[in-house]
Amino acid sequence: ENGQGTRRATLAATYDQVLADLAQAETLLPDATTRNRAGKTTARALRARLHLYRQQWPDAETYATQVLSNSAYGLAAPYRAFSTAPFLTSESVLEITYSNADANTMWNNWFPSALGGQYNFQPVPAAIALLNNPAVGGGRSALLASTTINGAAAIYGNLYSRSAQRDDPSYVLRVAELYLIRAEARARQGKLTGALADLNAVRARAGVPASTAANEADLLLAIENERRVEFAFEADRWFDLVRTGRAGTVLGVTDTKKWVFPIPFNDLVADPDLEQNPGY
């Protein structure tokens, strides 16, 4: 109001700006497979994700296919291969790389204090059960590890720090996501055969039985559940359930105002023109 701060843009305007940025980036970035630096393929993968969030199914399918059609990218097998040395595998579309001198410290949030961590994030029993179920988690059970604390087993997330040098990458985009983006986009368009094939490509790599979902509703639920397991500890689940409108049904968060995070207090103090999200 006083002309000195930043007024909120609409969600649609924000998405439009993101799309414009990605479209321009695709023209400017190199057409090279450099997995720890952005390239044209990175922009295309992000566009696939953006179109999925905007429910623009044909575009989501198109841009996911552009990535998956590139022979430099593919699912790394077995499952654990994409996150063990040597890194920069075909699974990686974009990753943050580390070195012995510049170590990945994400492990600290997951590891128990007995192993030098803070145990800020702990897998819930439901996630542990899914990952350890051979018919659901398969090879993804490698995402869990355990140690003994005071005579009791402590299960913790093992996505990070599998390398003694602590140079494990943090994945921003990987091929499995593109398969599941395309699977969902195809299912939403009634292309059930192609959607099922994409879903089962991810399941086959994990070593679990192929899905037999035969209609759109069952297939979409199967894809939702697959994303929960495939991206365990990669912070996708909440956003998946919000974008599909299922956070209330699945998590019991029925107040939709809580589906949006609050603007941090310090930001509001710094900019009087910034408006808090409704409900906070």
mmCIF file of C-alpha atoms in Angstrom:
data_model
loop_
_atom_site.group_PDB
_atom_site.id
_atom_site.type_symbol
_atom_site.label_atom_id
_atom_site.label_comp_id
_atom_site.label_asym_id
_atom_site.label_seq_id
_atom_site.Cartn_x
_atom_site.Cartn_y
_atom_site.Cartn_z
ATOM 1 C CA GLU A 1 0.000 0.000 0.000
ATOM 2 C CA ASN A 2 2.844 2.403 0.699
ATOM 3 C CA GLY A 3 4.583 1.406 -2.511
ATOM 4 C CA GLN A 4 7.719 0.296 -0.744
ATOM 5 C CA GLY A 5 7.031 -3.405 -0.300
ATOM 6 C CA THR A 6 6.134 -6.403 -2.413
ATOM 7 C CA ARG A 7 2.496 -7.238 -3.038
ATOM 8 C CA ARG A 8 1.505 -10.851 -3.482
ATOM 9 C CA ALA A 9 1.141 -12.156 -7.027
ATOM 10 C CA THR A 10 -1.666 -14.595 -7.738
ATOM 11 C CA LEU A 11 -0.915 -18.300 -7.869
ATOM 12 C CA ALA A 12 -1.737 -18.332 -11.581
ATOM 13 C CA ALA A 13 0.628 -15.423 -12.249
ATOM 14 C CA THR A 14 3.372 -17.152 -10.280
ATOM 15 C CA TYR A 15 2.975 -20.372 -12.242
ATOM 16 C CA ASP A 16 2.947 -18.398 -15.499
ATOM 17 C CA GLN A 17 6.236 -16.758 -14.527
ATOM 18 C CA VAL A 18 7.778 -20.126 -13.662
ATOM 19 C CA LEU A 19 6.698 -21.476 -17.038
ATOM 20 C CA ALA A 20 8.115 -18.446 -18.847
ATOM 21 C CA ASP A 21 11.414 -18.840 -16.993
ATOM 22 C CA LEU A 22 11.637 -22.537 -17.863
ATOM 23 C CA ALA A 23 10.781 -21.911 -21.503
ATOM 24 C CA GLN A 24 13.517 -19.292 -21.742
ATOM 25 C CA ALA A 25 15.954 -21.490 -19.825
ATOM 26 C CA GLU A 26 15.426 -24.304 -22.308
ATOM 27 C CA THR A 27 16.602 -22.032 -25.125
ATOM 28 C CA LEU A 28 19.630 -20.736 -23.216
ATOM 29 C CA LEU A 29 20.966 -23.790 -21.380
ATOM 30 C CA PRO A 30 23.454 -26.179 -23.000
ATOM 31 C CA ASP A 31 22.239 -29.407 -24.547
ATOM 32 C CA ALA A 32 24.648 -31.479 -22.485
ATOM 33 C CA THR A 33 24.329 -34.305 -19.985
ATOM 34 C CA THR A 34 25.919 -32.669 -16.965
ATOM 35 C CA ARG A 35 23.951 -34.083 -14.078
ATOM 36 C CA ASN A 36 25.106 -31.611 -11.454
ATOM 37 C CA ARG A 37 24.511 -28.547 -13.611
ATOM 38 C CA ALA A 38 21.310 -27.431 -15.274
ATOM 39 C CA GLY A 39 20.875 -28.150 -18.978
ATOM 40 C CA LYS A 40 18.029 -28.284 -21.457
ATOM 41 C CA THR A 41 16.931 -31.651 -20.073
ATOM 42 C CA THR A 42 16.714 -30.163 -16.579
ATOM 43 C CA ALA A 43 14.333 -27.473 -17.826
ATOM 44 C CA ARG A 44 12.219 -30.084 -19.619
ATOM 45 C CA ALA A 45 11.997 -32.257 -16.515
ATOM 46 C CA LEU A 46 10.933 -29.289 -14.395
ATOM 47 C CA ARG A 47 8.346 -28.387 -17.005
ATOM 48 C CA ALA A 48 6.925 -31.899 -16.773
ATOM 49 C CA ARG A 49 6.590 -31.462 -13.011
ATOM 50 C CA LEU A 50 5.083 -27.986 -13.372
ATOM 51 C CA HIS A 51 2.483 -29.169 -15.885
ATOM 52 C CA LEU A 52 1.592 -32.070 -13.589
ATOM 53 C CA TYR A 53 0.942 -29.643 -10.735
ATOM 54 C CA ARG A 54 -1.160 -27.465 -13.033
ATOM 55 C CA GLN A 55 -3.110 -30.503 -14.247
ATOM 56 C CA GLN A 56 -2.019 -29.860 -17.817
ATOM 57 C CA TRP A 57 -1.845 -33.530 -18.650
ATOM 58 C CA PRO A 58 -0.837 -33.484 -22.352
ATOM 59 C CA ASP A 59 2.040 -31.088 -21.648
ATOM 60 C CA ALA A 60 3.169 -33.117 -18.625
ATOM 61 C CA GLU A 61 3.259 -36.228 -20.803
ATOM 62 C CA THR A 62 5.081 -34.434 -23.622
ATOM 63 C CA TYR A 63 7.888 -33.047 -21.482
ATOM 64 C CA ALA A 64 8.344 -36.229 -19.476
ATOM 65 C CA THR A 65 8.635 -38.113 -22.763
ATOM 66 C CA GLN A 66 11.285 -35.693 -24.019
ATOM 67 C CA VAL A 67 13.453 -36.634 -21.048
ATOM 68 C CA LEU A 68 12.708 -40.358 -21.146
ATOM 69 C CA SER A 69 13.411 -40.506 -24.888
ATOM 70 C CA ASN A 70 16.959 -39.294 -24.287
ATOM 71 C CA SER A 71 19.200 -42.386 -24.193
ATOM 72 C CA ALA A 72 21.487 -40.688 -21.658
ATOM 73 C CA TYR A 73 18.787 -41.107 -19.005
ATOM 74 C CA GLY A 74 17.337 -44.304 -17.593
ATOM 75 C CA LEU A 75 16.468 -46.157 -14.413
ATOM 76 C CA ALA A 76 19.562 -47.391 -12.592
ATOM 77 C CA ALA A 77 19.273 -51.000 -11.477
ATOM 78 C CA PRO A 78 19.191 -52.474 -8.949
ATOM 79 C CA TYR A 79 17.299 -49.840 -6.953
ATOM 80 C CA ARG A 80 20.172 -48.938 -4.665
ATOM 81 C CA ALA A 81 22.480 -48.279 -7.625
ATOM 82 C CA PHE A 82 21.288 -44.707 -8.185
ATOM 83 C CA SER A 83 22.403 -43.605 -4.720
ATOM 84 C CA THR A 84 25.661 -45.486 -4.257
ATOM 85 C CA ALA A 85 29.104 -44.700 -5.612
ATOM 86 C CA PRO A 86 29.973 -44.015 -8.349
ATOM 87 C CA PHE A 87 27.444 -41.218 -8.536
ATOM 88 C CA LEU A 88 26.159 -39.249 -11.537
ATOM 89 C CA THR A 89 24.292 -42.339 -12.777
ATOM 90 C CA SER A 90 21.814 -42.476 -15.657
ATOM 91 C CA GLU A 91 19.022 -42.126 -13.056
ATOM 92 C CA SER A 92 20.077 -38.578 -12.230
ATOM 93 C CA VAL A 93 18.561 -35.648 -14.097
ATOM 94 C CA LEU A 94 19.799 -33.075 -11.590
ATOM 95 C CA GLU A 95 21.666 -33.647 -8.352
ATOM 96 C CA ILE A 96 23.614 -31.612 -5.827
ATOM 97 C CA THR A 97 27.063 -33.124 -5.605
ATOM 98 C CA TYR A 98 29.381 -33.142 -2.625
ATOM 99 C CA SER A 99 32.965 -34.084 -1.861
ATOM 100 C CA ASN A 100 34.987 -35.238 1.105
ATOM 101 C CA ALA A 101 35.924 -31.606 1.720
ATOM 102 C CA ASP A 102 32.364 -30.340 1.161
ATOM 103 C CA ALA A 103 30.320 -33.147 2.697
ATOM 104 C CA ASN A 104 26.606 -33.837 2.471
ATOM 105 C CA THR A 105 25.283 -33.265 5.998
ATOM 106 C CA MET A 106 21.689 -34.346 5.332
ATOM 107 C CA TRP A 107 22.430 -37.651 7.061
ATOM 108 C CA ASN A 108 22.614 -35.742 10.355
ATOM 109 C CA ASN A 109 18.832 -35.244 10.363
ATOM 110 C CA TRP A 110 18.146 -38.959 9.932
ATOM 111 C CA PHE A 111 20.817 -40.754 11.931
ATOM 112 C CA PRO A 112 20.327 -41.489 15.672
ATOM 113 C CA SER A 113 22.566 -39.821 18.220
ATOM 114 C CA ALA A 114 24.373 -43.117 18.768
ATOM 115 C CA LEU A 115 25.659 -42.743 15.193
ATOM 116 C CA GLY A 116 26.450 -39.051 15.518
ATOM 117 C CA GLY A 117 23.184 -37.701 14.153
ATOM 118 C CA GLN A 118 20.311 -35.710 15.623
ATOM 119 C CA TYR A 119 17.431 -38.012 14.590
ATOM 120 C CA ASN A 120 15.256 -35.009 13.721
ATOM 121 C CA PHE A 121 13.404 -37.032 11.100
ATOM 122 C CA GLN A 122 12.222 -40.529 11.920
ATOM 123 C CA PRO A 123 10.358 -42.888 9.591
ATOM 124 C CA VAL A 124 6.837 -43.541 10.868
ATOM 125 C CA PRO A 125 5.710 -47.148 11.451
ATOM 126 C CA ALA A 126 3.485 -47.105 8.350
ATOM 127 C CA ALA A 127 6.419 -46.130 6.122
ATOM 128 C CA ILE A 128 8.648 -48.756 7.720
ATOM 129 C CA ALA A 129 6.026 -51.431 7.088
ATOM 130 C CA LEU A 130 5.627 -50.433 3.436
ATOM 131 C CA LEU A 131 9.343 -50.294 2.709
ATOM 132 C CA ASN A 132 9.982 -53.632 4.412
ATOM 133 C CA ASN A 133 7.099 -55.363 2.616
ATOM 134 C CA PRO A 134 8.729 -57.350 -0.237
ATOM 135 C CA ALA A 135 5.627 -56.910 -2.412
ATOM 136 C CA VAL A 136 5.562 -53.131 -1.915
ATOM 137 C CA GLY A 137 9.031 -51.878 -1.076
ATOM 138 C CA GLY A 138 11.177 -54.557 -2.663
ATOM 139 C CA GLY A 139 14.716 -53.240 -3.033
ATOM 140 C CA ARG A 140 13.620 -49.944 -1.540
ATOM 141 C CA SER A 141 13.960 -51.508 1.898
ATOM 142 C CA ALA A 142 17.561 -50.300 1.519
ATOM 143 C CA LEU A 143 16.228 -46.869 2.469
ATOM 144 C CA LEU A 144 15.999 -48.139 6.046
ATOM 145 C CA ALA A 145 18.746 -49.133 8.443
ATOM 146 C CA SER A 146 18.788 -49.940 12.134
ATOM 147 C CA THR A 147 21.051 -49.797 15.136
ATOM 148 C CA THR A 148 20.647 -50.744 18.782
ATOM 149 C CA ILE A 149 20.146 -48.028 21.393
ATOM 150 C CA ASN A 150 19.730 -49.029 25.044
ATOM 151 C CA GLY A 151 18.953 -52.571 23.995
ATOM 152 C CA ALA A 152 16.215 -51.598 21.541
ATOM 153 C CA ALA A 153 16.314 -51.381 17.757
ATOM 154 C CA ALA A 154 16.209 -47.865 16.318
ATOM 155 C CA ILE A 155 15.204 -47.710 12.657
ATOM 156 C CA TYR A 156 16.342 -44.695 10.684
ATOM 157 C CA GLY A 157 16.319 -43.327 7.154
ATOM 158 C CA ASN A 158 19.328 -44.346 5.102
ATOM 159 C CA LEU A 159 18.905 -42.306 1.937
ATOM 160 C CA TYR A 160 22.013 -40.284 2.750
ATOM 161 C CA SER A 161 25.498 -41.159 4.019
ATOM 162 C CA ARG A 162 25.860 -44.533 2.390
ATOM 163 C CA SER A 163 29.315 -43.381 1.360
ATOM 164 C CA ALA A 164 32.127 -43.388 3.899
ATOM 165 C CA GLN A 165 33.309 -40.090 2.396
ATOM 166 C CA ARG A 166 29.835 -38.569 2.900
ATOM 167 C CA ASP A 167 29.823 -37.424 -0.703
ATOM 168 C CA ASP A 168 26.374 -38.842 -1.472
ATOM 169 C CA PRO A 169 24.416 -36.539 -3.766
ATOM 170 C CA SER A 170 21.094 -34.948 -2.953
ATOM 171 C CA TYR A 171 18.707 -35.663 -5.807
ATOM 172 C CA VAL A 172 16.593 -32.840 -7.190
ATOM 173 C CA LEU A 173 15.231 -34.688 -10.232
ATOM 174 C CA ARG A 174 15.580 -38.316 -11.193
ATOM 175 C CA VAL A 175 14.238 -40.568 -13.911
ATOM 176 C CA ALA A 176 11.777 -42.474 -11.709
ATOM 177 C CA GLU A 177 9.872 -39.235 -11.169
ATOM 178 C CA LEU A 178 9.561 -38.681 -14.918
ATOM 179 C CA TYR A 179 8.110 -42.172 -15.359
ATOM 180 C CA LEU A 180 5.539 -41.564 -12.645
ATOM 181 C CA ILE A 181 4.721 -38.079 -13.935
ATOM 182 C CA ARG A 182 4.034 -39.557 -17.351
ATOM 183 C CA ALA A 183 2.092 -42.448 -15.846
ATOM 184 C CA GLU A 184 -0.227 -40.055 -14.021
ATOM 185 C CA ALA A 185 -0.584 -37.724 -16.995
ATOM 186 C CA ARG A 186 -1.454 -40.638 -19.264
ATOM 187 C CA ALA A 187 -3.929 -42.095 -16.785
ATOM 188 C CA ARG A 188 -5.683 -38.719 -16.511
ATOM 189 C CA GLN A 189 -6.089 -38.769 -20.285
ATOM 190 C CA GLY A 190 -7.431 -42.315 -20.364
ATOM 191 C CA LYS A 191 -4.219 -43.747 -21.835
ATOM 192 C CA LEU A 192 -4.276 -46.628 -19.390
ATOM 193 C CA THR A 193 -1.977 -49.054 -21.222
ATOM 194 C CA GLY A 194 0.867 -46.556 -21.438
ATOM 195 C CA ALA A 195 0.267 -45.372 -17.888
ATOM 196 C CA LEU A 196 0.444 -48.916 -16.551
ATOM 197 C CA ALA A 197 3.652 -49.574 -18.490
ATOM 198 C CA ASP A 198 5.304 -46.504 -16.956
ATOM 199 C CA LEU A 199 4.191 -47.459 -13.458
ATOM 200 C CA ASN A 200 5.471 -50.993 -13.891
ATOM 201 C CA ALA A 201 8.843 -49.798 -15.174
ATOM 202 C CA VAL A 202 9.429 -48.237 -11.757
ATOM 203 C CA ARG A 203 8.035 -51.268 -9.943
ATOM 204 C CA ALA A 204 10.193 -53.669 -11.952
ATOM 205 C CA ARG A 205 13.339 -51.752 -11.051
ATOM 206 C CA ALA A 206 12.339 -51.971 -7.378
ATOM 207 C CA GLY A 207 11.827 -55.728 -7.699
ATOM 208 C CA VAL A 208 8.112 -55.784 -6.859
ATOM 209 C CA PRO A 209 5.288 -57.486 -8.809
ATOM 210 C CA ALA A 210 3.705 -55.625 -11.707
ATOM 211 C CA SER A 211 0.534 -53.694 -10.980
ATOM 212 C CA THR A 212 -2.644 -55.025 -12.566
ATOM 213 C CA ALA A 213 -4.734 -51.863 -12.081
ATOM 214 C CA ALA A 214 -7.355 -52.002 -14.814
ATOM 215 C CA ASN A 215 -9.274 -48.718 -14.609
ATOM 216 C CA GLU A 216 -8.402 -45.058 -14.214
ATOM 217 C CA ALA A 217 -9.318 -44.745 -10.530
ATOM 218 C CA ASP A 218 -7.355 -47.840 -9.499
ATOM 219 C CA LEU A 219 -4.396 -46.820 -11.628
ATOM 220 C CA LEU A 220 -4.252 -43.306 -10.191
ATOM 221 C CA LEU A 221 -4.344 -44.717 -6.668
ATOM 222 C CA ALA A 222 -1.589 -47.181 -7.552
ATOM 223 C CA ILE A 223 0.556 -44.335 -8.899
ATOM 224 C CA GLU A 224 -0.100 -42.254 -5.774
ATOM 225 C CA ASN A 225 0.942 -45.163 -3.567
ATOM 226 C CA GLU A 226 4.007 -45.850 -5.705
ATOM 227 C CA ARG A 227 5.183 -42.275 -5.345
ATOM 228 C CA ARG A 228 4.866 -42.624 -1.575
ATOM 229 C CA VAL A 229 7.306 -45.534 -1.524
ATOM 230 C CA GLU A 230 9.615 -44.583 -4.391
ATOM 231 C CA PHE A 231 10.222 -41.090 -3.019
ATOM 232 C CA ALA A 232 10.261 -41.945 0.674
ATOM 233 C CA PHE A 233 12.454 -39.369 2.469
ATOM 234 C CA GLU A 234 12.499 -37.102 -0.627
ATOM 235 C CA ALA A 235 9.746 -34.782 0.699
ATOM 236 C CA ASP A 236 7.171 -35.313 -2.058
ATOM 237 C CA ARG A 237 4.271 -36.965 -0.222
ATOM 238 C CA TRP A 238 2.665 -33.876 1.337
ATOM 239 C CA PHE A 239 2.771 -31.901 -1.902
ATOM 240 C CA ASP A 240 1.357 -34.837 -3.862
ATOM 241 C CA LEU A 241 -1.642 -35.068 -1.557
ATOM 242 C CA VAL A 242 -2.212 -31.311 -1.592
ATOM 243 C CA ARG A 243 -2.046 -30.971 -5.378
ATOM 244 C CA THR A 244 -4.509 -33.850 -5.845
ATOM 245 C CA GLY A 245 -6.838 -32.535 -3.131
ATOM 246 C CA ARG A 246 -6.475 -35.717 -1.084
ATOM 247 C CA ALA A 247 -4.695 -34.374 2.004
ATOM 248 C CA GLY A 248 -8.003 -34.367 3.877
ATOM 249 C CA THR A 249 -8.962 -37.920 2.947
ATOM 250 C CA VAL A 250 -5.537 -39.474 3.461
ATOM 251 C CA LEU A 251 -4.072 -37.393 6.293
ATOM 252 C CA GLY A 252 -7.193 -36.012 7.938
ATOM 253 C CA VAL A 253 -6.151 -32.400 7.338
ATOM 254 C CA THR A 254 -9.636 -31.206 6.443
ATOM 255 C CA ASP A 255 -9.004 -27.479 6.936
ATOM 256 C CA THR A 256 -7.771 -26.584 3.459
ATOM 257 C CA LYS A 257 -6.220 -23.371 4.769
ATOM 258 C CA LYS A 258 -3.643 -25.596 6.427
ATOM 259 C CA TRP A 259 -2.643 -26.998 3.056
ATOM 260 C CA VAL A 260 -0.656 -23.790 2.538
ATOM 261 C CA PHE A 261 2.289 -22.915 4.769
ATOM 262 C CA PRO A 262 2.316 -19.607 6.676
ATOM 263 C CA ILE A 263 4.487 -16.695 5.597
ATOM 264 C CA PRO A 264 7.377 -16.515 8.118
ATOM 265 C CA PHE A 265 6.895 -13.825 10.767
ATOM 266 C CA ASN A 266 10.242 -12.182 10.050
ATOM 267 C CA ASP A 267 9.228 -11.699 6.412
ATOM 268 C CA LEU A 268 5.987 -10.018 7.465
ATOM 269 C CA VAL A 269 7.855 -7.668 9.785
ATOM 270 C CA ALA A 270 10.378 -6.807 7.093
ATOM 271 C CA ASP A 271 7.691 -6.043 4.500
ATOM 272 C CA PRO A 272 4.420 -4.502 5.777
ATOM 273 C CA ASP A 273 2.868 -4.895 2.312
ATOM 274 C CA LEU A 274 3.220 -8.669 2.472
ATOM 275 C CA GLU A 275 -0.025 -10.402 3.465
ATOM 276 C CA GLN A 276 -0.199 -13.490 5.661
ATOM 277 C CA ASN A 277 -1.892 -16.551 4.214
ATOM 278 C CA PRO A 278 -5.514 -17.035 5.341
ATOM 279 C CA GLY A 279 -5.944 -18.939 8.580
ATOM 280 C CA TYR A 280 -2.687 -17.872 10.220
#
